[in-house]
Coordinates of C-alpha atoms and ligand atoms in Angstrom, one line a residue:
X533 CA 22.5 0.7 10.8
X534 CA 23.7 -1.4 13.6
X535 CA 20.0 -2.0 15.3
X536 CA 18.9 -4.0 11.7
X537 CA 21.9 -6.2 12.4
X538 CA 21.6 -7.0 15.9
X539 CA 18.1 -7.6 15.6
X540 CA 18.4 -10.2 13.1
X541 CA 19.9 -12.5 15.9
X542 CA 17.7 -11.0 18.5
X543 CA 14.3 -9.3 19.6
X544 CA 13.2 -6.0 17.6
X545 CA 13.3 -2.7 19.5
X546 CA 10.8 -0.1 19.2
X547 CA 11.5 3.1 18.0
X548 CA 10.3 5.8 20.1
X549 CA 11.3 9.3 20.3
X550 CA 13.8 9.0 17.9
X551 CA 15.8 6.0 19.9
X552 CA 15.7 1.9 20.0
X553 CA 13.6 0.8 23.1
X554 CA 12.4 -2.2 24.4
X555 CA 9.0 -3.0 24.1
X556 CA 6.8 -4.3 27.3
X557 CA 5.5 -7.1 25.6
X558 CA 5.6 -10.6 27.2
X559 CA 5.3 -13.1 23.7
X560 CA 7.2 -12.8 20.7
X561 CA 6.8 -14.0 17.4
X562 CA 9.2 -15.0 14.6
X563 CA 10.5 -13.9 11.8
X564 CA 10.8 -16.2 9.3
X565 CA 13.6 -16.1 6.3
X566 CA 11.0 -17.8 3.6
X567 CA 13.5 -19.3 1.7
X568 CA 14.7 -21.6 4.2
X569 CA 12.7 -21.6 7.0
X570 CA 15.4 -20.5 9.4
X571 CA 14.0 -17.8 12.1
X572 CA 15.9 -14.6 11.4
X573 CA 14.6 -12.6 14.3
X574 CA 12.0 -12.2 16.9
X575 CA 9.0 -9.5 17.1
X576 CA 7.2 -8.4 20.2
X577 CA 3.8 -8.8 20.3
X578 CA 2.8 -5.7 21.8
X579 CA -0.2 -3.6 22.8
X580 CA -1.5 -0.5 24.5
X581 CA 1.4 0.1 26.9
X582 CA 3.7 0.5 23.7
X583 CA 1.3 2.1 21.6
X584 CA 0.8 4.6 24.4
X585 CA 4.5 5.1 24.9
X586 CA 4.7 6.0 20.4
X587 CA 1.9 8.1 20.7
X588 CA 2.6 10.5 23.6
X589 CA 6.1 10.6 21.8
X590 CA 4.2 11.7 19.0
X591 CA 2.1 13.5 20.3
X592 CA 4.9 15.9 22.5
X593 CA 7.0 16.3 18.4
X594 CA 3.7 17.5 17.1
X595 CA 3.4 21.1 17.6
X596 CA 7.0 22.1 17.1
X597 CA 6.8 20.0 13.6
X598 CA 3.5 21.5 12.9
X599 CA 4.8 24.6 12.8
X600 CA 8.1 23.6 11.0
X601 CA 7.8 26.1 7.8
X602 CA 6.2 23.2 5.1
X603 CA 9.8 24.3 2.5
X604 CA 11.7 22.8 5.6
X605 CA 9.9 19.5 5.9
X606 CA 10.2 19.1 2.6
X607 CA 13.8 19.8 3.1
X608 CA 14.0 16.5 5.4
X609 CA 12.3 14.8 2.4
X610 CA 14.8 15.3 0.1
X611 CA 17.7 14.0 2.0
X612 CA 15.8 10.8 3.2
X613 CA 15.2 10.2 -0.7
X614 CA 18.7 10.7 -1.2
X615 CA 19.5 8.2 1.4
X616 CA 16.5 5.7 0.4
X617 CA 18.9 6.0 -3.0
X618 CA 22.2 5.6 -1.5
X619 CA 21.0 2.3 0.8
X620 CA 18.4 0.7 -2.0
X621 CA 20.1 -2.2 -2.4
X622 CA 20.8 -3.0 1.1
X623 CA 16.7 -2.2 1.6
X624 CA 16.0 -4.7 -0.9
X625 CA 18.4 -7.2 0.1
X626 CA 16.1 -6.8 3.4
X627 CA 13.0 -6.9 1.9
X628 CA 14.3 -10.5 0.0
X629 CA 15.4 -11.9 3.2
X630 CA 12.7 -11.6 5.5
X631 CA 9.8 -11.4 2.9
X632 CA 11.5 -14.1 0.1
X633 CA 10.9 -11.7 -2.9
X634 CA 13.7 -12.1 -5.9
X635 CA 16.0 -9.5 -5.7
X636 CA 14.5 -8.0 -8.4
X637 CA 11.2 -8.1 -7.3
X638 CA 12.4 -6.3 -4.1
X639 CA 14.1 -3.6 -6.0
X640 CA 11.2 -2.6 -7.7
X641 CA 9.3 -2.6 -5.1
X642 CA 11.4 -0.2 -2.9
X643 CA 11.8 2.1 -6.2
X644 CA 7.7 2.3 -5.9
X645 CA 8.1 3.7 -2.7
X646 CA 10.8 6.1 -3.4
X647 CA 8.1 7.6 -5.7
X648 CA 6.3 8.4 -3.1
X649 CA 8.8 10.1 -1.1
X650 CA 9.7 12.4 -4.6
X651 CA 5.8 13.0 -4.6
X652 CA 6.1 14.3 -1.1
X653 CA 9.1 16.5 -1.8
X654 CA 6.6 18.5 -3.9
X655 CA 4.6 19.2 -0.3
X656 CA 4.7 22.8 -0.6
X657 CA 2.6 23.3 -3.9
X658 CA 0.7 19.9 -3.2
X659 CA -0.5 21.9 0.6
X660 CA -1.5 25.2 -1.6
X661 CA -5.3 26.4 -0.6
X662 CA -7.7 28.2 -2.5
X663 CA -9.0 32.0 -1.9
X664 CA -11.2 34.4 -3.8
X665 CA -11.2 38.1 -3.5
X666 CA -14.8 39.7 -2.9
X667 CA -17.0 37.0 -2.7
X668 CA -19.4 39.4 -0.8
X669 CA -19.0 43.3 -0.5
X670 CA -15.2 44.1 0.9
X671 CA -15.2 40.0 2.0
X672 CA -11.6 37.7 1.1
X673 CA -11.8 34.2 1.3
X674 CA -9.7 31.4 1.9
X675 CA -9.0 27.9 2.4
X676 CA -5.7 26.6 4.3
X677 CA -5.4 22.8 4.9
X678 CA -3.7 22.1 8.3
X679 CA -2.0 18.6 9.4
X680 CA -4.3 16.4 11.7
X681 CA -1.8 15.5 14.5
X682 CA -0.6 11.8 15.4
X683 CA -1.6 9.4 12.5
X684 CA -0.9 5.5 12.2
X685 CA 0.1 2.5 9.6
X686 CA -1.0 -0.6 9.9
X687 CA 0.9 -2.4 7.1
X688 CA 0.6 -6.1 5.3
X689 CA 3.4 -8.3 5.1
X690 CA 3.5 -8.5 0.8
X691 CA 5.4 -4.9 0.5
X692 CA 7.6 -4.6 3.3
X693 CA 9.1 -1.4 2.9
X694 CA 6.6 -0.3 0.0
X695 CA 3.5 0.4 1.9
X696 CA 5.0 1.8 4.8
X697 CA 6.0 4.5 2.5
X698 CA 2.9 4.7 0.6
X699 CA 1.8 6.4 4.0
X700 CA 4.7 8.4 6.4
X701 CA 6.1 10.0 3.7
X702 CA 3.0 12.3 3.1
X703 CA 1.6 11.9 6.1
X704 CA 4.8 13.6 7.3
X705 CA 5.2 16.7 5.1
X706 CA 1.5 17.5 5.8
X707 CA 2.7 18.1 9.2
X708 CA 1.8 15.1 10.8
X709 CA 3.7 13.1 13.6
X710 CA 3.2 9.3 12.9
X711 CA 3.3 5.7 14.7
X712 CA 4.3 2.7 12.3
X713 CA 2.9 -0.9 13.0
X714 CA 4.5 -2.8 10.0
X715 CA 3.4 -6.4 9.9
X716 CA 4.9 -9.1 12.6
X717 CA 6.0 -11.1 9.8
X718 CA 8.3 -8.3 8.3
X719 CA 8.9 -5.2 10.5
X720 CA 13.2 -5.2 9.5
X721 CA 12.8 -3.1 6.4
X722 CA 10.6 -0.5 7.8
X723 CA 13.4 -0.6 10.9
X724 CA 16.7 0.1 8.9
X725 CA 14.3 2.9 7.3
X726 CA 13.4 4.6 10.6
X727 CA 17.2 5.3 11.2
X728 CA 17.8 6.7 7.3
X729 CA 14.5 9.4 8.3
X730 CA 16.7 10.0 11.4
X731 CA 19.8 10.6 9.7
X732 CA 17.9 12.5 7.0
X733 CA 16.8 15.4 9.8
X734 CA 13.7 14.3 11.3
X735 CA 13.2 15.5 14.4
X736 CA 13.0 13.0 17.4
X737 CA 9.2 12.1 18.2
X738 CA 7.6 12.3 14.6
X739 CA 8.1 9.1 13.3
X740 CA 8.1 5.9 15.5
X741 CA 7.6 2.5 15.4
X742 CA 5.6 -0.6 17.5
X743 CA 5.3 -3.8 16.8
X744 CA 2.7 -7.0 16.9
X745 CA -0.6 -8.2 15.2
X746 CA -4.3 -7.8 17.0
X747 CA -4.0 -6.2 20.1
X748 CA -1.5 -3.6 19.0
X749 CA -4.0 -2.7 16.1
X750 CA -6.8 -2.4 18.8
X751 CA -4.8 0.0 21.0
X752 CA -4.1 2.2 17.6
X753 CA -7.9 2.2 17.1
X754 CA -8.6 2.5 20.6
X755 CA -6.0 5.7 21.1
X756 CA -7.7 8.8 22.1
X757 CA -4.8 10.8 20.5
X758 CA -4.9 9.4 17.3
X759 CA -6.5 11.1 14.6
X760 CA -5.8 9.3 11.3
X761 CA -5.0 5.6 10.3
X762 CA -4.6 4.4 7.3
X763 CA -4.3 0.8 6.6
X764 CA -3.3 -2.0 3.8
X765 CA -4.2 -5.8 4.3
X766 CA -7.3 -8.8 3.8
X767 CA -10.7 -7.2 3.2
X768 CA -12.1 -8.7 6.6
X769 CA -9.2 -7.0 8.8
X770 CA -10.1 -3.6 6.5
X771 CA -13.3 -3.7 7.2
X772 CA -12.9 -4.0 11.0
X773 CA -10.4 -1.1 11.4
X774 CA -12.5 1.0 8.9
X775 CA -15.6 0.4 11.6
X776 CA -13.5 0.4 14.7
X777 CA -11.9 3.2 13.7
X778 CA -14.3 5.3 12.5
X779 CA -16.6 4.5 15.7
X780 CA -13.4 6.2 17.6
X781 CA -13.7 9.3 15.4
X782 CA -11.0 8.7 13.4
X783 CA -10.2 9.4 9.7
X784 CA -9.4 6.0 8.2
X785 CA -8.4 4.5 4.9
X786 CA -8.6 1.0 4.8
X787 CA -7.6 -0.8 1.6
X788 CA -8.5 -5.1 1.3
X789 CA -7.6 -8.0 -0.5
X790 CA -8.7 -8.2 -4.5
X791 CA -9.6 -10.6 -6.8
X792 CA -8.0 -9.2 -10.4
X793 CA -9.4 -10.1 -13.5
X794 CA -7.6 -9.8 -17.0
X795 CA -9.6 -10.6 -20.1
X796 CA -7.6 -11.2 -23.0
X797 CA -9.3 -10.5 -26.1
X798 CA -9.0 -13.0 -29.1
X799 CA -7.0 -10.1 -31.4
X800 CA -4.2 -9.5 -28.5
X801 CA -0.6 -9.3 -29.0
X802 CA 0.0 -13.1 -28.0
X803 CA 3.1 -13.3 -27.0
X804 CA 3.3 -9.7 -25.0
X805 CA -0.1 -11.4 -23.2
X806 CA 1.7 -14.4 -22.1
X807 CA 4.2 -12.5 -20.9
X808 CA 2.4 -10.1 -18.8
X809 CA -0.1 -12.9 -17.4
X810 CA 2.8 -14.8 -16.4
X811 CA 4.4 -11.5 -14.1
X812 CA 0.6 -10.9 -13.0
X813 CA -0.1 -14.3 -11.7
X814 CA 3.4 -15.2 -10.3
X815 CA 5.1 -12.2 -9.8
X816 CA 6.3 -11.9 -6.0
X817 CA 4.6 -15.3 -6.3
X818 CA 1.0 -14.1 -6.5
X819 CA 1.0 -12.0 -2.8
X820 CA 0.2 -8.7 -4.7
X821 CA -2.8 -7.2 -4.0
X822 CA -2.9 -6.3 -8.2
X823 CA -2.1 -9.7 -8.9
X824 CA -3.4 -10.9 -12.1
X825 CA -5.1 -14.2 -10.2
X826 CA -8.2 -14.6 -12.6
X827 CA -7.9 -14.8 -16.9
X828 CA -11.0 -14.6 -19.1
X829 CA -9.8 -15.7 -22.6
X830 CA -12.6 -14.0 -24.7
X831 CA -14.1 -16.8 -27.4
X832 CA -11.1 -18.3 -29.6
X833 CA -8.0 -16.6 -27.7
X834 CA -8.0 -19.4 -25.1
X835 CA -6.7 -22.0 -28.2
X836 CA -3.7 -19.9 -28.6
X837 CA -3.6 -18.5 -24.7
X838 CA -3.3 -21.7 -23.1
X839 CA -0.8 -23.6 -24.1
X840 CA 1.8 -20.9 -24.9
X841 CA 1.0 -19.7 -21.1
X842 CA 1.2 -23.8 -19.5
X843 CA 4.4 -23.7 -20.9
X844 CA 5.8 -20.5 -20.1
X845 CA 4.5 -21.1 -16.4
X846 CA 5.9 -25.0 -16.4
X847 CA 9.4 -23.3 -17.3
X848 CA 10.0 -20.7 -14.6
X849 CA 12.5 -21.4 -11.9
X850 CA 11.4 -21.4 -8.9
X851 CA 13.8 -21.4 -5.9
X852 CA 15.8 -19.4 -2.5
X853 CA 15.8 -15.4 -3.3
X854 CA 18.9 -14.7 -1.2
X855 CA 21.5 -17.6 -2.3
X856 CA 22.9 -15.6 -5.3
X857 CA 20.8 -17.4 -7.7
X858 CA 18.2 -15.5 -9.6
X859 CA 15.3 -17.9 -10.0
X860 CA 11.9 -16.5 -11.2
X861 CA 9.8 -16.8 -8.6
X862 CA 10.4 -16.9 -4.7
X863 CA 8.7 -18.8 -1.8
X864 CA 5.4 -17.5 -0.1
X865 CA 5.7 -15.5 3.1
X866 CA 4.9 -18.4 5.8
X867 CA 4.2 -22.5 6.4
X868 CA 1.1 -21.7 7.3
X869 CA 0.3 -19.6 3.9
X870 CA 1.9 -22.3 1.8
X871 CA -0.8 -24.7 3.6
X872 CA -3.8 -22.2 3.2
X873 CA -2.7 -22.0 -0.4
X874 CA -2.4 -25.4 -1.0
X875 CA -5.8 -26.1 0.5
X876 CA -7.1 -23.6 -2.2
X877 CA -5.8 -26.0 -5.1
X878 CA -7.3 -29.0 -3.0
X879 CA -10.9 -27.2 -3.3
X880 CA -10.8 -26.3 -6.7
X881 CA -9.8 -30.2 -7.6
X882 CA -12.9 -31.0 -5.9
X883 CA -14.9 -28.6 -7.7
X884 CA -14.3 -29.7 -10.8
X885 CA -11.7 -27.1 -12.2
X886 CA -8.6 -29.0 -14.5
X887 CA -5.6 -28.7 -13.1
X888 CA -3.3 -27.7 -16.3
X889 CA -0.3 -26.8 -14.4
X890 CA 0.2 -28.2 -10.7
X891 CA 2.5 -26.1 -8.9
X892 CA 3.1 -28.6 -5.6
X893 CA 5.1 -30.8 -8.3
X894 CA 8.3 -28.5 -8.6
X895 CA 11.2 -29.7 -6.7
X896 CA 12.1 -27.3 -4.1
X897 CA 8.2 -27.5 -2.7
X898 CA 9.5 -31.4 -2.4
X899 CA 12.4 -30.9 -0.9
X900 CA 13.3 -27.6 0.5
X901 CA 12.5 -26.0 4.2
X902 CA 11.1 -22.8 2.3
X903 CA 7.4 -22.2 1.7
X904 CA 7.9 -22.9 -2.0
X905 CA 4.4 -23.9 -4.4
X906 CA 5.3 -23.4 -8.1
X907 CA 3.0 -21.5 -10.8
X908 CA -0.1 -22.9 -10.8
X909 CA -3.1 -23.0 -13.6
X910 CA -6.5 -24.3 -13.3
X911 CA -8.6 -24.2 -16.7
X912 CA -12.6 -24.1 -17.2
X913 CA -13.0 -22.7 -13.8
X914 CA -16.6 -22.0 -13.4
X915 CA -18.0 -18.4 -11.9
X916 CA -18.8 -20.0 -8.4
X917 CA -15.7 -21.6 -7.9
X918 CA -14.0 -20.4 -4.6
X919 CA -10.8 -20.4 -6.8
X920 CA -12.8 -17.7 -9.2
X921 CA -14.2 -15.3 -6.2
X922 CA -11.7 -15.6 -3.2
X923 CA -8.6 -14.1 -3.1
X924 CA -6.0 -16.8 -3.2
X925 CA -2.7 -14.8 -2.2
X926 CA -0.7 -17.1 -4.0
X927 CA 0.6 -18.3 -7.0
X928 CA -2.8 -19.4 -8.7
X929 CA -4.2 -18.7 -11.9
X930 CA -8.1 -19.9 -12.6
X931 CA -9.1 -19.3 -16.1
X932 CA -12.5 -19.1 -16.9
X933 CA -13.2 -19.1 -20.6
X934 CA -16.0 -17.2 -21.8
X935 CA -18.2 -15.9 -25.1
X936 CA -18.1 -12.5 -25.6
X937 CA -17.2 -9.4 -23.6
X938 CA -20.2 -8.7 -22.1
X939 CA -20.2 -12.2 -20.4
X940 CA -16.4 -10.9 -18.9
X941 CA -17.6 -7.6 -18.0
X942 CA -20.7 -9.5 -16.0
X943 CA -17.7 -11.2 -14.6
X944 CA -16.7 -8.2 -12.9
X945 CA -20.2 -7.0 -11.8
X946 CA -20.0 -10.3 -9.5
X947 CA -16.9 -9.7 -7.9
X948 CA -16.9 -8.6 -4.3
X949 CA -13.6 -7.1 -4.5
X950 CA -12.4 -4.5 -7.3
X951 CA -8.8 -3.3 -7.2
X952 CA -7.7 -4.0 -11.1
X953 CA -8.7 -5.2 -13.7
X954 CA -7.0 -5.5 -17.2
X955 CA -7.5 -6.5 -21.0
X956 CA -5.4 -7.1 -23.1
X957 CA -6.6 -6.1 -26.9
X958 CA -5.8 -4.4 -30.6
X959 CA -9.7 -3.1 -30.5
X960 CA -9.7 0.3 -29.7
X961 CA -13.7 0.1 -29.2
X962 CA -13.2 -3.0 -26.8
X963 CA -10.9 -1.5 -24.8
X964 CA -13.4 1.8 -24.5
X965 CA -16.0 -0.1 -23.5
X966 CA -13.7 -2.2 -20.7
X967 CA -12.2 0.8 -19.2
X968 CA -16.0 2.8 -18.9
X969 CA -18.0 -0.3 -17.8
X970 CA -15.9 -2.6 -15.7
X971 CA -16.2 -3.0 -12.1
X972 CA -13.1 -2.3 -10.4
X973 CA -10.9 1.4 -9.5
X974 CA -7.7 0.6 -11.7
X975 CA -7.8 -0.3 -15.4
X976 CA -4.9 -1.4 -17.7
X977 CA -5.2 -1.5 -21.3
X978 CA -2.3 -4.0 -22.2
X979 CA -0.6 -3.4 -18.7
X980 CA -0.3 -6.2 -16.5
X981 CA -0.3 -4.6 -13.2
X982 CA -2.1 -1.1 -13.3
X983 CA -1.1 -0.5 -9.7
X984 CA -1.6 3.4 -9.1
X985 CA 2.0 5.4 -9.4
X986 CA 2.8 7.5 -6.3
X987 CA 1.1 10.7 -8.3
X988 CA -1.7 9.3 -8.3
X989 CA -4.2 7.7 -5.6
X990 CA -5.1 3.9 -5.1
X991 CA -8.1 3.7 -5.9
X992 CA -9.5 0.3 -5.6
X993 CA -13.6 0.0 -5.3
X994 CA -16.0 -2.1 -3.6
X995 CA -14.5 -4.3 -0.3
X996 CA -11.2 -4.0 -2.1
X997 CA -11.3 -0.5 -0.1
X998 CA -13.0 1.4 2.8
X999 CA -13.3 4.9 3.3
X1000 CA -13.5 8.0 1.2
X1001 CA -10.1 9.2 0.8
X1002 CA -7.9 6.9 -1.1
X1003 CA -3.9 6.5 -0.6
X1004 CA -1.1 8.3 -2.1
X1005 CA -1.6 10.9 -4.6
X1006 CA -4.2 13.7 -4.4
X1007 CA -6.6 12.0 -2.3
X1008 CA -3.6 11.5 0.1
X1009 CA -3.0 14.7 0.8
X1010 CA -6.2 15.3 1.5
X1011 CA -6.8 12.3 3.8
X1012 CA -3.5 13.7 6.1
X1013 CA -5.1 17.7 6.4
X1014 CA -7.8 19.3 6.8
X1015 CA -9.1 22.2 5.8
X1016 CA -10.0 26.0 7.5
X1017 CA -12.1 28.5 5.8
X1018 CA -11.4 31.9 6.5
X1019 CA -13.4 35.1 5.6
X1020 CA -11.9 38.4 6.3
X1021 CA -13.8 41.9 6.1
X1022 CA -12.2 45.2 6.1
X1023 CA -14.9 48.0 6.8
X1024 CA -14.4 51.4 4.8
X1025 CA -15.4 53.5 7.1
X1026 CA -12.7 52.2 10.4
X1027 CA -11.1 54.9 11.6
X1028 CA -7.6 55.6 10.3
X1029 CA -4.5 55.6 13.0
X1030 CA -3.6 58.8 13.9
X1031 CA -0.4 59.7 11.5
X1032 CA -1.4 57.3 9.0
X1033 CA 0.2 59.0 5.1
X1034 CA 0.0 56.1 3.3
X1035 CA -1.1 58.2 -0.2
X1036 CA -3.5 55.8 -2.1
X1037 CA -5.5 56.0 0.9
X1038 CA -5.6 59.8 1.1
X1039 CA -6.8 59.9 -2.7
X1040 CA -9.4 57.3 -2.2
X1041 CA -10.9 59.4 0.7
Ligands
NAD864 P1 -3.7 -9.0 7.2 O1 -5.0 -8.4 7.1 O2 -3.6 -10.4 7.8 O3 -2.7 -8.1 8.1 C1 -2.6 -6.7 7.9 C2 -2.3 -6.0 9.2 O4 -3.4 -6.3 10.1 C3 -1.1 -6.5 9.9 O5 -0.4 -5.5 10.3 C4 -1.6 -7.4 11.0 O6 -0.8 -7.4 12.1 C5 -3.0 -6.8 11.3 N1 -3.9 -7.8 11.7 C6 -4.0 -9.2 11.4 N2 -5.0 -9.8 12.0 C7 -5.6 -8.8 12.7 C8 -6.8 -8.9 13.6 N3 -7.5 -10.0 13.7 N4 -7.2 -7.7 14.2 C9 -6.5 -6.6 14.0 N5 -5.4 -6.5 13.2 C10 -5.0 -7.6 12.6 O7 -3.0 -9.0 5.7 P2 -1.7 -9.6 5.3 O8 -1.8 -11.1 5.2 O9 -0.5 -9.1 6.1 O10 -1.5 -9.0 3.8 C11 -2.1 -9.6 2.7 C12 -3.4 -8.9 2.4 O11 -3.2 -7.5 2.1 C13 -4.1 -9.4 1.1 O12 -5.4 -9.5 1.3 C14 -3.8 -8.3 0.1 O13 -4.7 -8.2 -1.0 C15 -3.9 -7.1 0.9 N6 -3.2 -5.9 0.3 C16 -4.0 -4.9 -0.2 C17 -3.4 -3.8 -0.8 C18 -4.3 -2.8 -1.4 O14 -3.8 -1.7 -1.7 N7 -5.6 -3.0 -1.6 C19 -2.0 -3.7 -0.9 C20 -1.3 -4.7 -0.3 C21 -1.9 -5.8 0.3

């Protein structure tokens, strides 16, 4: 693991062909330890000439892992689990420093992504195909689903080692090779991960990594040899590599930015609500694309909602993720975040939201070099509000109160974005009519953050995602193959070789 190490005093390497190499690029950018400020390491900015280099390196391991017997490569997948297991707390301990998660936070997080990787140890019954015998006179048929070639990532900066693995890990077993662009701000986790695939059996060449922001991303889309890429990050950036991509004749999956509502019906469990709210909105300090970021107390719950969650919110601690301490909440990823955040609660002042909880009051955003901003609540948020239709990335909760369900549910059917959505209720016939008639691709019915599990896809709606084949589960395994259709005909009256005894054949003639 001696690469992570170095490279947290120096520049990060590229991983190409199964080795650390330097990249050709001229600038660098930092990496930023959130909870202090202090730069931890330096990332090329890099851009065709490196992407170039990944892919050919990809694209040489590609035939010879193609045709690696599927039981095999799930072989590899086993022991790189194994290892994810033995080296989870070093990942997290990572993901804290260069991403400012809590420890606890991070652990989860990397546990999510091992998930994945036990989902894609299951590669050879996931990859069965279909076939039918006779489907015309003496005809067979059957379906096989073959790997694509060299597929991409282009990850965010909220899950460092997470969404990686939302995407190599099947992409991999299918029989992919892959090229890795984690984002600038956190490549370290996805790093020390690269060797543990190494270790695990991966052949040199089918997994690599490159680093930088825009024109890195370009040269992926631009790539005549790349045939896949999926991608996590804003809606405006998914939207672009969904068209760029797809006008290159690639497959792509491009999941956004989100906008979560959660409705809290006035006959919920109370204190379970509060709870939940409270992890939704400031968990990992709001930068989760399931956040919990806008309530909708349904007629009298707000009375009892609001102040129980004020002061829940008013108490959490909120502090440096990697001092030993354990505070609730960490800092956000960047100065320039905390600023864009900040200006969010500036612009729902002016509209006329209240402020029931300011987070820019706490302490350490006073007096620390960290990108701290403590929980923060704005009541009788109106629907046009930016705070109520843009996706903060931070940790701000608008609350708009409202009538009756159907005025939530409209809620919904003005959102641009639709990843989750949640209620929180003891009706059973509320709840029905939530989870058939709201406007977003994951539901929870009292659970805070219904963020798909690795068995199952991600499957956010409207310009929370673009494409047609979602990530992980099913859908993933479709979006890393594709299929052949075979037909076979035997005639009945070929010729039979020469000394041929075989005696069901003799009694049929
Ligand atoms: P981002 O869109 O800024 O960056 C994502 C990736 O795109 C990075 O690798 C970055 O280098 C690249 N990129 C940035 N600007 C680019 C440009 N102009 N042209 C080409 N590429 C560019 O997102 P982020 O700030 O890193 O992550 C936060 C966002 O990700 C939030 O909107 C969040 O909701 C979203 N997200 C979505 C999901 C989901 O499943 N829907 C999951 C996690 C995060």
């Amino acid at each position: 693991m001696s690469v992570i190490h170095n490279e947290m005093a120096t520049k990060c390497k590229l991983f190409v062909d199964g080795k650390w190499v330097e990249s050709s690029a001229t600038e660098f950018g930092d990496i930023a330890n959130p909870s202090t400020g202090d730069i931890i390491g330096k990332v090329p900015m890099g851009g065709y000439k490196d992407v170039d280099l990944a892919v050919q390196a990809a694209a040489k391991a590609f035939p010879a892992w193609r045709d690696t017997p599927v039981v095999e490569r799930a072989r590899v997948m086993f022991k790189f689990k194994n290892l994810l297991d033995e080296h989870y707390e070093e990942i997290a301990g990572i993901v804290t420093r260069e991403h400012g998660k809590t420890l606890a936070e991070a652990k989860a997080s990397v546990q999510r992504g091992i998930e994945v990787v036990e989902f894609a140890c299951g590669i050879p019954s996931l990859l069965f195909g279909d076939s039918l015998a006779n489907i015309a006179t003496n005809v067979d048929c059957e379906t096989i689903r073959h790997p694509l070639g060299v597929c991409a990532g282009i990850a965010p900066f909220n899950f460092p080692a997470m969404v990686p693995l939302w995407m190599y890990p099947l992409a991999l077993t299918c029989g992919n090779t892959f090229v890795l662009k984690p984002s600038e701000k956190v490549p370290l986790s996805s790093m020390f991960i690269a060797e543990l695939l190494k270790k695990a059996g991966l052949p040199d060449g089918v997994f690599n990594i490159v680093h930088g922001g825009k024109d890195c991303v370009n040269a992926i889309l631009e790539h005549k040899l790349i045939r896949a890429v999926s991608f996590v990050g804003s809606t405006a950036i998914a939207k672009y590599v969904y068209e760029k991509g797809t006008a290159n004749n690639k497959r792509v999956q491009a999941a956004g930015g989100a906008k979560n509502h959660i409705i809290i019906m006035p006959d919920a469990s109370m204190e379970q609500t509060v709870q939940a709210l409270q992890a939704s909105a400031f968990g990992c300090a709001g930068e989760r694309c399931m956040a919990g970021s806008l309530a909708i107390p349904v007629g009298d719950a707000a009375k009892e909602l609001m102040p129980r969650l004020i002061e829940a919110s008013a108490a959490m601690k909120v502090g440096p993720t990697d001092s030993g301490s354990s505070p609730d909440m960490g800092p956000v990823i960047s100065s320039e975040h905390l600023a864009k955040v900040r200006s969010f609660i500036e612009k729902g002042e002016k509209e006329g939201a209240e402020l029931a909880l300011d987070g820019r009051e706490i302490a350490a955003a006073k007096t620390s070099k960290g990108f701290f901003l403590g929980p923060t609540i704005f009541d009788h948020a109106k629907k046009d509000m930016s705070i109520v239709k843009d996706e903060i990335f931070g940790p701000v909760l608008s609350v708009v109160r409202v009538n009756d369900i159907e005025e939530a549910i409209a809620l919904g059917d003005n959102c641009e974005f639709g990843n989750g959505a949640v209620i929180y209720t003891n009706s059973g016939r509320a709840a029905r009519e939530f989870k058939h008639r709201f406007n977003a691709g994951m539901i929870g019915i009292n659970v805070g953050v219904p963020a798909s599990m690795a068995w199952y896809s991600f499957t956010g709606w409207n310009h929370s995602f673009y494409g047609d084949l979602h990530i992980q589960g099913k859908e993933g395994i479709l979006f890393y193959t594709q299929q052949k259709t075979t037909m076979t005909r035997w005639f009945s009256d070929a010729p039979v070789a020469k000394n041929f005894q075989d005696p069901v054949w003799k009694s049929k003639k």
